[in-house]
Coordinates of N, CA and C in Angstrom, one line a residue:
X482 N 107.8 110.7 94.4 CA 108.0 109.5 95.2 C 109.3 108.8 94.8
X483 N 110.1 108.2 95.3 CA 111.0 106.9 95.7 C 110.1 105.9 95.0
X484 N 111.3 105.3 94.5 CA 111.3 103.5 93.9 C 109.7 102.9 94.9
X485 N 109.8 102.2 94.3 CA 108.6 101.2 95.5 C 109.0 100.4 96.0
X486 N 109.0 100.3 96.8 CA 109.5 99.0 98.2 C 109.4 97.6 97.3
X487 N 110.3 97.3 97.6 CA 110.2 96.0 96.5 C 109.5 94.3 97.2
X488 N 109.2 95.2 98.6 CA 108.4 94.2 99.0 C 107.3 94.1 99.4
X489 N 106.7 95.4 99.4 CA 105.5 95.7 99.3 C 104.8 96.6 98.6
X490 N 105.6 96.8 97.3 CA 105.2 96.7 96.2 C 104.8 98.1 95.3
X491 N 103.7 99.1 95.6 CA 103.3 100.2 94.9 C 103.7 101.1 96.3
X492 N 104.0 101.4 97.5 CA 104.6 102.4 97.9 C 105.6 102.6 98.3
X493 N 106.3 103.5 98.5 CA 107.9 102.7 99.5 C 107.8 103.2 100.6
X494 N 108.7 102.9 101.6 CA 109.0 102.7 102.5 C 108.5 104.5 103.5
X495 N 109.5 105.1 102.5 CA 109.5 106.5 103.3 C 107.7 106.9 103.4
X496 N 107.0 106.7 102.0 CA 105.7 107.2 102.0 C 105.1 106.9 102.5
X497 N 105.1 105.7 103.2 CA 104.1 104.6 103.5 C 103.2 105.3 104.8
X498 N 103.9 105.9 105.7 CA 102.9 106.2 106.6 C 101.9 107.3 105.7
X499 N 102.4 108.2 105.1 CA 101.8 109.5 104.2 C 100.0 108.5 103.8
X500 N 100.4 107.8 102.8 CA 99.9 107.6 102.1 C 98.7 106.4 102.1
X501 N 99.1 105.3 103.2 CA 98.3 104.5 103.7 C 96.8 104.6 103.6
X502 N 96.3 106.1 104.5 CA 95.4 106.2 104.8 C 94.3 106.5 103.9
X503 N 95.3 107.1 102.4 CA 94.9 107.2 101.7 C 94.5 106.5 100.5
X504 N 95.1 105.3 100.5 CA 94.8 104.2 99.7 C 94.3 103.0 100.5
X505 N 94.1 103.2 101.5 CA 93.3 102.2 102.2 C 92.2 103.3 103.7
X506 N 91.3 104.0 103.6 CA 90.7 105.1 103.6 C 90.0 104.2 105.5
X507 N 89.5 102.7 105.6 CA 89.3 102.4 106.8 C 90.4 102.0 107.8
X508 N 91.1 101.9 107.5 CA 92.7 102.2 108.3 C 92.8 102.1 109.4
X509 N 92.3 103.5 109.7 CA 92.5 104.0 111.7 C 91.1 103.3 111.9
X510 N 90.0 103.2 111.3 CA 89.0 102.2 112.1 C 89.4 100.9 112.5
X511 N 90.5 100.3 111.5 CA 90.7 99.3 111.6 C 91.5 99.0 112.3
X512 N 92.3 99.6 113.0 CA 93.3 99.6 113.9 C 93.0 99.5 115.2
X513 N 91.9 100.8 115.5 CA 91.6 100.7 116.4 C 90.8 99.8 116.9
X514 N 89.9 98.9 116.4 CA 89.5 97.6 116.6 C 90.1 96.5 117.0
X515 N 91.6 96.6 116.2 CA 92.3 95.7 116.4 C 92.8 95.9 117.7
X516 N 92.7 96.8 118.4 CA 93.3 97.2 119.4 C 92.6 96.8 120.9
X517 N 91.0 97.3 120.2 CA 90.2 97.0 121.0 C 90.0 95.5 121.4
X518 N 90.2 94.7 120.3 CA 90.1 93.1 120.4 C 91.2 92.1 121.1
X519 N 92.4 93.0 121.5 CA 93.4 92.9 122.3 C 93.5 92.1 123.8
X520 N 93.6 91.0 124.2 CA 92.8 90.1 125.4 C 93.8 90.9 126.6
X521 N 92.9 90.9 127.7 CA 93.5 91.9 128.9 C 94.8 91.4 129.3
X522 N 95.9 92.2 129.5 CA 96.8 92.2 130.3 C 98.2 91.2 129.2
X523 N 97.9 91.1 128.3 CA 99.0 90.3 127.1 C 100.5 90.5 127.7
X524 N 101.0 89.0 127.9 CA 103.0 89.7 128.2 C 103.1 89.6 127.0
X525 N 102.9 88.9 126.2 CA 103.2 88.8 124.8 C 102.7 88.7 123.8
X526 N 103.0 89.6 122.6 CA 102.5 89.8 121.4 C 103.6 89.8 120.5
X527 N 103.4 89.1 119.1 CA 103.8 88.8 118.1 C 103.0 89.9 116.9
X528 N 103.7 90.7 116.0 CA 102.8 91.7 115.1 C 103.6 90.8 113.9
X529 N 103.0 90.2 112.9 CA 103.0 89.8 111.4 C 103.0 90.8 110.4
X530 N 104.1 91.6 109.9 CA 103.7 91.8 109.1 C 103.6 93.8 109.3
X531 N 104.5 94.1 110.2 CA 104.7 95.5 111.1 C 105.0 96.3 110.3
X532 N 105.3 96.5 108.9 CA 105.8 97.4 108.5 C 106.6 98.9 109.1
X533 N 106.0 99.6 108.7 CA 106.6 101.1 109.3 C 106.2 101.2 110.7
X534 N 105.2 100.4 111.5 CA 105.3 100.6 113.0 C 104.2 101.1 113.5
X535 N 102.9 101.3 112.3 CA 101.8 102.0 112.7 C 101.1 101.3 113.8
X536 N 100.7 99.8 113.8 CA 99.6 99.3 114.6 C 101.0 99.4 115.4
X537 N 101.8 98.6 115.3 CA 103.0 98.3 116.6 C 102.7 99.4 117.5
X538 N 103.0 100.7 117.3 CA 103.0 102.1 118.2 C 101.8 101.5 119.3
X539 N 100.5 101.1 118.7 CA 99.4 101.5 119.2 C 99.0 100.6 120.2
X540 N 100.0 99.0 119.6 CA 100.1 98.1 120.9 C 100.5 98.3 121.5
X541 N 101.8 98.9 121.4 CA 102.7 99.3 122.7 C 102.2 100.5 123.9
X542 N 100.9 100.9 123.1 CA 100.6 102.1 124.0 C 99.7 101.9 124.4
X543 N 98.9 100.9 124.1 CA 97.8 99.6 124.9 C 98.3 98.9 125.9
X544 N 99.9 98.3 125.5 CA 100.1 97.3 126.4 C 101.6 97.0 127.0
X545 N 102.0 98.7 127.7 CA 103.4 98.9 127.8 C 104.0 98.0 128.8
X546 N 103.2 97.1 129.2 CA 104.9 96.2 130.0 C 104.4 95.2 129.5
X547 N 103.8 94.9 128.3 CA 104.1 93.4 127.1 C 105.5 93.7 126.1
X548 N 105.8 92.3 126.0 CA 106.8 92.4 125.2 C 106.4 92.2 123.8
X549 N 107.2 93.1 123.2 CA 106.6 93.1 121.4 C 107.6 92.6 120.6
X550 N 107.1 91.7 119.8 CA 107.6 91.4 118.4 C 107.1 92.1 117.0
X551 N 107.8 92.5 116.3 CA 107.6 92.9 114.8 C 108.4 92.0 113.6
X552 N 107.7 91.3 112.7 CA 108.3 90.5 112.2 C 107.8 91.2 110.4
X553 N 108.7 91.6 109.8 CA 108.9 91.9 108.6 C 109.3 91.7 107.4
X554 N 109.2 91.7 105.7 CA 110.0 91.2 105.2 C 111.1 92.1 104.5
X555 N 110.5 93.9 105.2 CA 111.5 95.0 103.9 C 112.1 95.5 105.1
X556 N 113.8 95.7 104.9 CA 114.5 96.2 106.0 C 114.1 97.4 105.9
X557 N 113.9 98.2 104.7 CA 113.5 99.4 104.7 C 112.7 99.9 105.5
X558 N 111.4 99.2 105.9 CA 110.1 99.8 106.7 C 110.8 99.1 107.7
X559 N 111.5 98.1 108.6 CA 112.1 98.0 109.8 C 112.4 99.5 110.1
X560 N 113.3 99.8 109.3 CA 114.7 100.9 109.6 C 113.9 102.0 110.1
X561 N 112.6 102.2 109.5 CA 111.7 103.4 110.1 C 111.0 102.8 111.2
X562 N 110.7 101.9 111.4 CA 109.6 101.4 112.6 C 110.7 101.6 113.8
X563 N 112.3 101.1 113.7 CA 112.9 101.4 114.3 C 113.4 102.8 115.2
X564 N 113.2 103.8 114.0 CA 113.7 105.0 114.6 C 112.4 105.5 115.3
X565 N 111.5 105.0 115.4 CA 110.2 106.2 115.9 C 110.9 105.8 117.5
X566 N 110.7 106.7 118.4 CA 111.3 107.2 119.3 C 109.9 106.2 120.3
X567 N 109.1 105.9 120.2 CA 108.2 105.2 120.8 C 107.5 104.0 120.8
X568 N 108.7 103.3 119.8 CA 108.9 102.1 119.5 C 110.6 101.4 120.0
X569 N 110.9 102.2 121.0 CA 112.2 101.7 121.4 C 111.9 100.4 122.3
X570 N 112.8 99.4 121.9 CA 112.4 98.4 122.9 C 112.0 96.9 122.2
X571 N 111.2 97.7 121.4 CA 110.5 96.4 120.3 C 111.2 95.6 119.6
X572 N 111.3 94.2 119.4 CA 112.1 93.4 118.8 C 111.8 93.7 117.2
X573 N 112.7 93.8 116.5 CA 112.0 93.9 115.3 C 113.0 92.3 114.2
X574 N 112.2 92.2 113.4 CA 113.2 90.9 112.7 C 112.6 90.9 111.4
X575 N 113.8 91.5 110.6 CA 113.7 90.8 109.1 C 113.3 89.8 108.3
X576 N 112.4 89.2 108.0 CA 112.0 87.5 107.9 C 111.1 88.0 107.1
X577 N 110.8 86.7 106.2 CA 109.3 86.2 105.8 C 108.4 85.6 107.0
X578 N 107.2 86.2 107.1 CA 106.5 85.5 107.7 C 106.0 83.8 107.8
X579 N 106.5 83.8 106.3 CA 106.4 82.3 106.4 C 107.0 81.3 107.1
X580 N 108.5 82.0 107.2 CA 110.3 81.7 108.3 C 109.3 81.1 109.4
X581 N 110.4 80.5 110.1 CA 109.8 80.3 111.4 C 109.7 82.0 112.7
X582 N 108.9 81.5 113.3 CA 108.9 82.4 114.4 C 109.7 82.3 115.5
X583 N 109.9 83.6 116.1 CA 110.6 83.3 117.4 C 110.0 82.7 118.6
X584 N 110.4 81.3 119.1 CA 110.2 80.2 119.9 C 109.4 81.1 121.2
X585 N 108.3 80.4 121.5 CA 107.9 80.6 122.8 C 105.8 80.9 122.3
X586 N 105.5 80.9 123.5 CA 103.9 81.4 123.4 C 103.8 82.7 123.2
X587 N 102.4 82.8 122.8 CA 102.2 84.7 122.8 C 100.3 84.7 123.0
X588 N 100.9 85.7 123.8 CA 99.2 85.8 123.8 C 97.7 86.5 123.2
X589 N 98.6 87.1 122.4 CA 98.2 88.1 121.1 C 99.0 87.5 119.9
X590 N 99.0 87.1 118.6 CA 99.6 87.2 117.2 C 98.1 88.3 116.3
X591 N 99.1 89.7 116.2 CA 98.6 90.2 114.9 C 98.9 90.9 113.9
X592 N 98.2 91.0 112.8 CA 98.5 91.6 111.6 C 97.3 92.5 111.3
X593 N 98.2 93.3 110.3 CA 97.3 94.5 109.7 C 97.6 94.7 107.9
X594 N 96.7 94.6 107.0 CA 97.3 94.9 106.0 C 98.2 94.1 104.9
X595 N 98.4 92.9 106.0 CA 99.4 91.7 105.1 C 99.1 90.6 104.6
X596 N 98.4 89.8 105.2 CA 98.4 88.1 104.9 C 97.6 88.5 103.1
X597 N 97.4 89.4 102.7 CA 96.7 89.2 101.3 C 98.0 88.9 100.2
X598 N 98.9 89.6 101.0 CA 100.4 89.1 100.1 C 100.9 87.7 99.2
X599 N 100.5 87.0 100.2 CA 100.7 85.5 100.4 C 99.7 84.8 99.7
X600 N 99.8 83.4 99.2 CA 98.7 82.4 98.7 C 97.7 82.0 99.9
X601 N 96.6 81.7 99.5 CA 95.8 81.0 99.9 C 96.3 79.6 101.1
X602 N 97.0 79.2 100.4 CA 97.6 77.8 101.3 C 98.6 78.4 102.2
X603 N 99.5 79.9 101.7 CA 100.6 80.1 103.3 C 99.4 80.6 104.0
X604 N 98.3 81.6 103.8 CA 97.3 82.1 104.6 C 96.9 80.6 105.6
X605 N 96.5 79.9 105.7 CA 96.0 78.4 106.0 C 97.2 78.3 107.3
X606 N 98.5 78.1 106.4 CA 99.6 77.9 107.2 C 99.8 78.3 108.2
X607 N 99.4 80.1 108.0 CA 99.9 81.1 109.3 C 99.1 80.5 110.0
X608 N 97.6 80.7 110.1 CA 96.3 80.7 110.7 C 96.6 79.0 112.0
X609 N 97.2 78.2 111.1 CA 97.6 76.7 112.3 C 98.7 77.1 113.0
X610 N 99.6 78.0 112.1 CA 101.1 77.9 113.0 C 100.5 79.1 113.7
X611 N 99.5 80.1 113.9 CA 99.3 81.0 115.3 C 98.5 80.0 116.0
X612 N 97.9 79.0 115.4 CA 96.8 78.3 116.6 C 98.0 77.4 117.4
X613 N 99.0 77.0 116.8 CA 99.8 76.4 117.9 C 100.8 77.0 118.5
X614 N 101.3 78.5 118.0 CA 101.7 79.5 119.1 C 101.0 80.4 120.3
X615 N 99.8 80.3 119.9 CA 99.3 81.2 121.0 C 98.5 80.0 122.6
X616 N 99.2 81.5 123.4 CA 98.8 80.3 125.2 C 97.6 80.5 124.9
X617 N 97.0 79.3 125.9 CA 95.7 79.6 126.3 C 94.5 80.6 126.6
X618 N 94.2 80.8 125.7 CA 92.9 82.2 126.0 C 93.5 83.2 125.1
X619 N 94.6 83.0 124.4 CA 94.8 83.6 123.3 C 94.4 84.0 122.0
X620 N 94.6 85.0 121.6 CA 93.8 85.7 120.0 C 94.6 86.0 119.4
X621 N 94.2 85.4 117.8 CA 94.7 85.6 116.3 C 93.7 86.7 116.3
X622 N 94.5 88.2 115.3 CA 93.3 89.1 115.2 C 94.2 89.8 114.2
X623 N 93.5 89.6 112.7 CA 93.5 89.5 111.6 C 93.2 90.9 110.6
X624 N 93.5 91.6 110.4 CA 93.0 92.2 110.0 C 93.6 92.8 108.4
X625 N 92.9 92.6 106.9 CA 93.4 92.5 106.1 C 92.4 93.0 105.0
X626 N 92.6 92.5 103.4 CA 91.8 92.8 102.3 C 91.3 91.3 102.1
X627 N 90.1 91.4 101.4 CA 89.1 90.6 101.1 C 88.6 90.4 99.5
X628 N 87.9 89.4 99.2 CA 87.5 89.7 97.8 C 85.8 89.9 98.2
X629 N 85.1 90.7 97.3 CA 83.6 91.2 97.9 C 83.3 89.6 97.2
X630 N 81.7 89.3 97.7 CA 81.1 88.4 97.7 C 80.5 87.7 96.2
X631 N 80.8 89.1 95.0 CA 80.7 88.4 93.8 C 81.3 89.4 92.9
X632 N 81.1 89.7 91.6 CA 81.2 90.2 90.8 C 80.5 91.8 90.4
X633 N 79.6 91.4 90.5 CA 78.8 92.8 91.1 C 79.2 93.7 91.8
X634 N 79.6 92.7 93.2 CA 79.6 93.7 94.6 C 81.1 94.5 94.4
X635 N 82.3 93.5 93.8 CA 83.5 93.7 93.5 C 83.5 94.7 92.4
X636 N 82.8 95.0 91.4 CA 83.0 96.1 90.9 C 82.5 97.6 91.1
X637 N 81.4 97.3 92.3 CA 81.1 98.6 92.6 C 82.2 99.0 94.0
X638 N 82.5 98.2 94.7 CA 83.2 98.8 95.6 C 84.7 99.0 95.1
X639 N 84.8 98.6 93.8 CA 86.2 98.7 93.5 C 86.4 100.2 92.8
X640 N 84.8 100.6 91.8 CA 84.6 101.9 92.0 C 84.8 103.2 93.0
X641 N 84.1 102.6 93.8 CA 84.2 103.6 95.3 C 85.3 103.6 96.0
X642 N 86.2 102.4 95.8 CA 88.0 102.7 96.3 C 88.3 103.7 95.5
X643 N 88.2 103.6 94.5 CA 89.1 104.7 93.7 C 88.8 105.6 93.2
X644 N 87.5 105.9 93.2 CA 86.8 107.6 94.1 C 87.4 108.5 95.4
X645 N 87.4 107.3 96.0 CA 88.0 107.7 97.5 C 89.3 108.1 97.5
X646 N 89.9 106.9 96.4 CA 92.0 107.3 96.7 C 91.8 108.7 96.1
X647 N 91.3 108.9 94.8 CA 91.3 110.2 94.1 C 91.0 111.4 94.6
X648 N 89.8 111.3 96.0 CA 89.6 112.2 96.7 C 90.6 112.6 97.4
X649 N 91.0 111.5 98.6 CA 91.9 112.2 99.1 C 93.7 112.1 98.7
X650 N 93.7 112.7 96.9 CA 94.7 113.0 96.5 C 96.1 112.1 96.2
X651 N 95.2 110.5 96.2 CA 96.5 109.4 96.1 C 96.9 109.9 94.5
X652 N 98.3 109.6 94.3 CA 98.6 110.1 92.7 C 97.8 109.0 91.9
X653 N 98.0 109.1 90.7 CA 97.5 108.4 89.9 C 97.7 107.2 89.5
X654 N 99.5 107.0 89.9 CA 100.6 106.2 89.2 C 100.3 105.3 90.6
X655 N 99.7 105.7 92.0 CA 99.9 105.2 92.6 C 98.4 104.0 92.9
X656 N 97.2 104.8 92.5 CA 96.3 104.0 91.8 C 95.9 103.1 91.4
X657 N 96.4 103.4 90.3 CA 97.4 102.5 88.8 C 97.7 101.3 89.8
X658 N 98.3 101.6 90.4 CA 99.3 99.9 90.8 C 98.7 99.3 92.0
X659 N 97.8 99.7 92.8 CA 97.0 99.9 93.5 C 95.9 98.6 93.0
X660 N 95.4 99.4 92.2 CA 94.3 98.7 91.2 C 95.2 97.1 90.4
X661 N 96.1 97.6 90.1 CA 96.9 96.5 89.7 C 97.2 95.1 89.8
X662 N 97.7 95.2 91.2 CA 98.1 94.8 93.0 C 97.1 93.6 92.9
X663 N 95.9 94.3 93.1 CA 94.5 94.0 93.6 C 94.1 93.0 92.8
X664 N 94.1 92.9 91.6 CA 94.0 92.4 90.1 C 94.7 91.1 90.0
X665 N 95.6 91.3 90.1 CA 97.0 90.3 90.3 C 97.0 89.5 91.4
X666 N 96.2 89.9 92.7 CA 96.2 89.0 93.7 C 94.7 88.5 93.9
X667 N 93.7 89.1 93.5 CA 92.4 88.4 93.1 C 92.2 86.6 93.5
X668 N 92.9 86.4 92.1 CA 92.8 84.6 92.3 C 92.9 84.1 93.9
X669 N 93.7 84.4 94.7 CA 94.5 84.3 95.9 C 93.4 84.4 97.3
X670 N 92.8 85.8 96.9 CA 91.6 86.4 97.9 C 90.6 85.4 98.4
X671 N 90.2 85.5 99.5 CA 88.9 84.7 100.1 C 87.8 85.9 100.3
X672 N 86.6 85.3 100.8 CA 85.8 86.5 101.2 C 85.9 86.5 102.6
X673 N 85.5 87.5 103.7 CA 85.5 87.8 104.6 C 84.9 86.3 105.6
X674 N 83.6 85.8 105.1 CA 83.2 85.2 105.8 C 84.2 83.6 105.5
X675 N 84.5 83.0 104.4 CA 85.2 82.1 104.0 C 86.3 81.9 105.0
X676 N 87.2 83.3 105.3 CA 88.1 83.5 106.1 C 87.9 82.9 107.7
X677 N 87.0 83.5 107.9 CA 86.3 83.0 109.3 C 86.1 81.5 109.5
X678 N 85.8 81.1 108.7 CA 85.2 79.7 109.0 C 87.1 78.7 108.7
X679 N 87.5 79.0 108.1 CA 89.0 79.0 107.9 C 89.2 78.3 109.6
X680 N 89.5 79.7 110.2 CA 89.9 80.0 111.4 C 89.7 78.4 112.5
X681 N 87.8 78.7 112.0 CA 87.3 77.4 113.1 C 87.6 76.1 112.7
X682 N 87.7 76.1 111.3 CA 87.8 74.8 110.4 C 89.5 74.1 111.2
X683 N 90.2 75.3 111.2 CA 91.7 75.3 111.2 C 92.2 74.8 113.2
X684 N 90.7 75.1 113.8 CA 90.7 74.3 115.6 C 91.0 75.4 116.5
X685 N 90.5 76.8 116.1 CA 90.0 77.7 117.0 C 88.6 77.5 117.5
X686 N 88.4 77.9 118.9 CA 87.2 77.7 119.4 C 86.0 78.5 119.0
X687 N 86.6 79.6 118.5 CA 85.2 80.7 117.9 C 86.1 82.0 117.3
X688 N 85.4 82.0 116.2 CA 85.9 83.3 115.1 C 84.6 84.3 114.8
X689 N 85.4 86.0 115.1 CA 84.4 86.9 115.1 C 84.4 87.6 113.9
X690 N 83.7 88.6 113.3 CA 83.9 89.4 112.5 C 83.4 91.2 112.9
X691 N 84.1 91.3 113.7 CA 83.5 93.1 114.6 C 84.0 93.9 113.5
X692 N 84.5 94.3 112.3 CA 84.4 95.1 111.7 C 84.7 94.6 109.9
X693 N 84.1 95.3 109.4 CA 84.3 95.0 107.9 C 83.9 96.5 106.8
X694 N 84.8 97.0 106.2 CA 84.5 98.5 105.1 C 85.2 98.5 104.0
X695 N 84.4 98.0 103.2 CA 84.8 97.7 101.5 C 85.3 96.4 101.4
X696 N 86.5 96.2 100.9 CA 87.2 95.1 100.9 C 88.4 94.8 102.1
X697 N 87.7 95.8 103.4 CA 88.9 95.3 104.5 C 88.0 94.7 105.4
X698 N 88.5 93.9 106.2 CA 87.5 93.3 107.0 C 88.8 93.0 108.2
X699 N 88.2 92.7 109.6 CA 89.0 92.4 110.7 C 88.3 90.6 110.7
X700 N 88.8 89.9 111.0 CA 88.8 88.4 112.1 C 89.6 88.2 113.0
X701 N 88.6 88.2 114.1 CA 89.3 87.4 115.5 C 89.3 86.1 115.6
X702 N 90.0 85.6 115.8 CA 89.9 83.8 116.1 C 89.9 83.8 118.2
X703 N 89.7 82.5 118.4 CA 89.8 82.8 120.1 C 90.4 81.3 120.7
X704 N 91.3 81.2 121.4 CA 91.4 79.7 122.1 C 91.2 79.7 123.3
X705 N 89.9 79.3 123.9 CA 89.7 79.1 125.5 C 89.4 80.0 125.8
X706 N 88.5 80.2 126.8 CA 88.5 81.4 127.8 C 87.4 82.2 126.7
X707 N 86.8 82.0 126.0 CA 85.9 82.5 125.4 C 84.6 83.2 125.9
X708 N 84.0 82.6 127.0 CA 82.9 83.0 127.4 C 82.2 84.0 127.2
X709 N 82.9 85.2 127.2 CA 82.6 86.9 127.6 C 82.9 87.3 126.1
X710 N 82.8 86.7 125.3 CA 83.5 87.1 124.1 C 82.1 87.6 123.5
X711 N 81.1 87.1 123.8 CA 79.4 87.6 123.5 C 79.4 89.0 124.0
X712 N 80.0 89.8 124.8 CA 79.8 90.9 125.5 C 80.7 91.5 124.9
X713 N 81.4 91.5 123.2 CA 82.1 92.0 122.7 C 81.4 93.8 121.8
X714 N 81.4 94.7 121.5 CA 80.9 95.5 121.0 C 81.0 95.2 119.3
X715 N 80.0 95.3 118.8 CA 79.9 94.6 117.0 C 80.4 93.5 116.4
X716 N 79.9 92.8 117.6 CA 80.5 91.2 117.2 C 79.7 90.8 116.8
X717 N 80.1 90.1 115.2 CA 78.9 89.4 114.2 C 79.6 87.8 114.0
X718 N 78.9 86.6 115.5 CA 79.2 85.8 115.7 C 78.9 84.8 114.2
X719 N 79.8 83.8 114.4 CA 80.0 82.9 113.3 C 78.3 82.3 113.2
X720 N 77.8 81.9 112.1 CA 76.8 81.0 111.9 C 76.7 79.9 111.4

């Protein structure tokens, strides 16, 4: 391997698609959810946090006459999200997510894999500044790492991560920092459901939880237009 992306920390740039799947093993479940939670007909989506272009691809191939944003903080993984040949078109921008965003509504803001980066209070931050970028009938749809619900649950599943990386052949060094990472951002973590209530606390109209596997979990938040949102497939409404 290459140096590690100095912004995202234990992989770099070039590996990152390789290796993803493998250090984070519900991935493509999780993608594809996110995809599915996508509100009909979007002109505009904002992606937080796009790295190499994996979910971006998938929006664009959900929702080819929306306009896309990718907002990033490593030019490195821009420069590849850039060249894939089926991401031509896509705005892509250098920035901390914390930066401001590019001006206007959207009717989709999402992320895959990132907001754990950040403290607890920018997480808060994002969550109001997408509640007052997104139009009406618009979705935040979240999808990220979690801390399990105690100490217990957190050491057996942190077991079974790294059964899993080892199975399917993550190196060791990559592990290592992996496990690290995780350790070092702990304090920071919410749990899945904490997150959710976040959302509604924060003056979304209703927040779902349709998927959750280990320490990854999805949240949808929703503004307006909610109704049909009960006729969602593995929607485990707020309580």
């Amino acid at each position: 391997m290459t140096e590690p992306d100095p912004d995202h920390g234990v992989m770099d740039a070039e590996g990152y698609d390789r290796l993803i799947r493998a250090v984070v093993p519900a991935q493509p479940l999780l993608l594809a959810t996110i995809i599915d939670y996508l509100p009909p007909h979007p002109r505009r989506i904002l992606e937080l946090g796009c790295g190499t272009g994996i979910l971006t691809a998938m929006v664009r191939e959900e929702c080819p006459g929306a306009e896309v944003i990718g907002i990033d903080l490593s030019p490195e993984m821009l420069k590849m999200a850039a060249a894939k040949p089926e991401l031509e078109g896509v705005r892509f921008l250098a920035q901390d997510l914390r930066d401001a965003w590019p001006e206007g509504r959207y009717d989709a803001i999402v992320t895959s894999l990132c907001l754990h980066h950040v403290s607890r209070e920018d997480r808060v931050m994002v969550v109001r500044r997408a509640l007052a970028a997104l139009s009406p009938g618009g979705r935040f749809i979240c999808g990220d790492i979690f801390r399990a619900g105690d100490d217990r649950e957190e050491q057996m599943q942190r077991e079974i991560w790294c059964r899993g990386m080892k199975r399917r052949g993550t190196p060791d060094d990559v592990i290592r920092g992996m496990v690290a990472q995780r350790e070092a951002n702990m304090p920071a973590f919410t749990t899945v459901p904490r997150f959710r209530d976040i959302l509604v606390e924060s003056g979304f109209d209703r927040a779902v939880v349709p998927f959750t596997s280990g320490f990854v979990g999805l949240v949808v938040g929703f503004i307006g237009g909610t109704s049909s949102v009960g006729d969602s497939p593995g929607e485990q409404p707020r309580g």
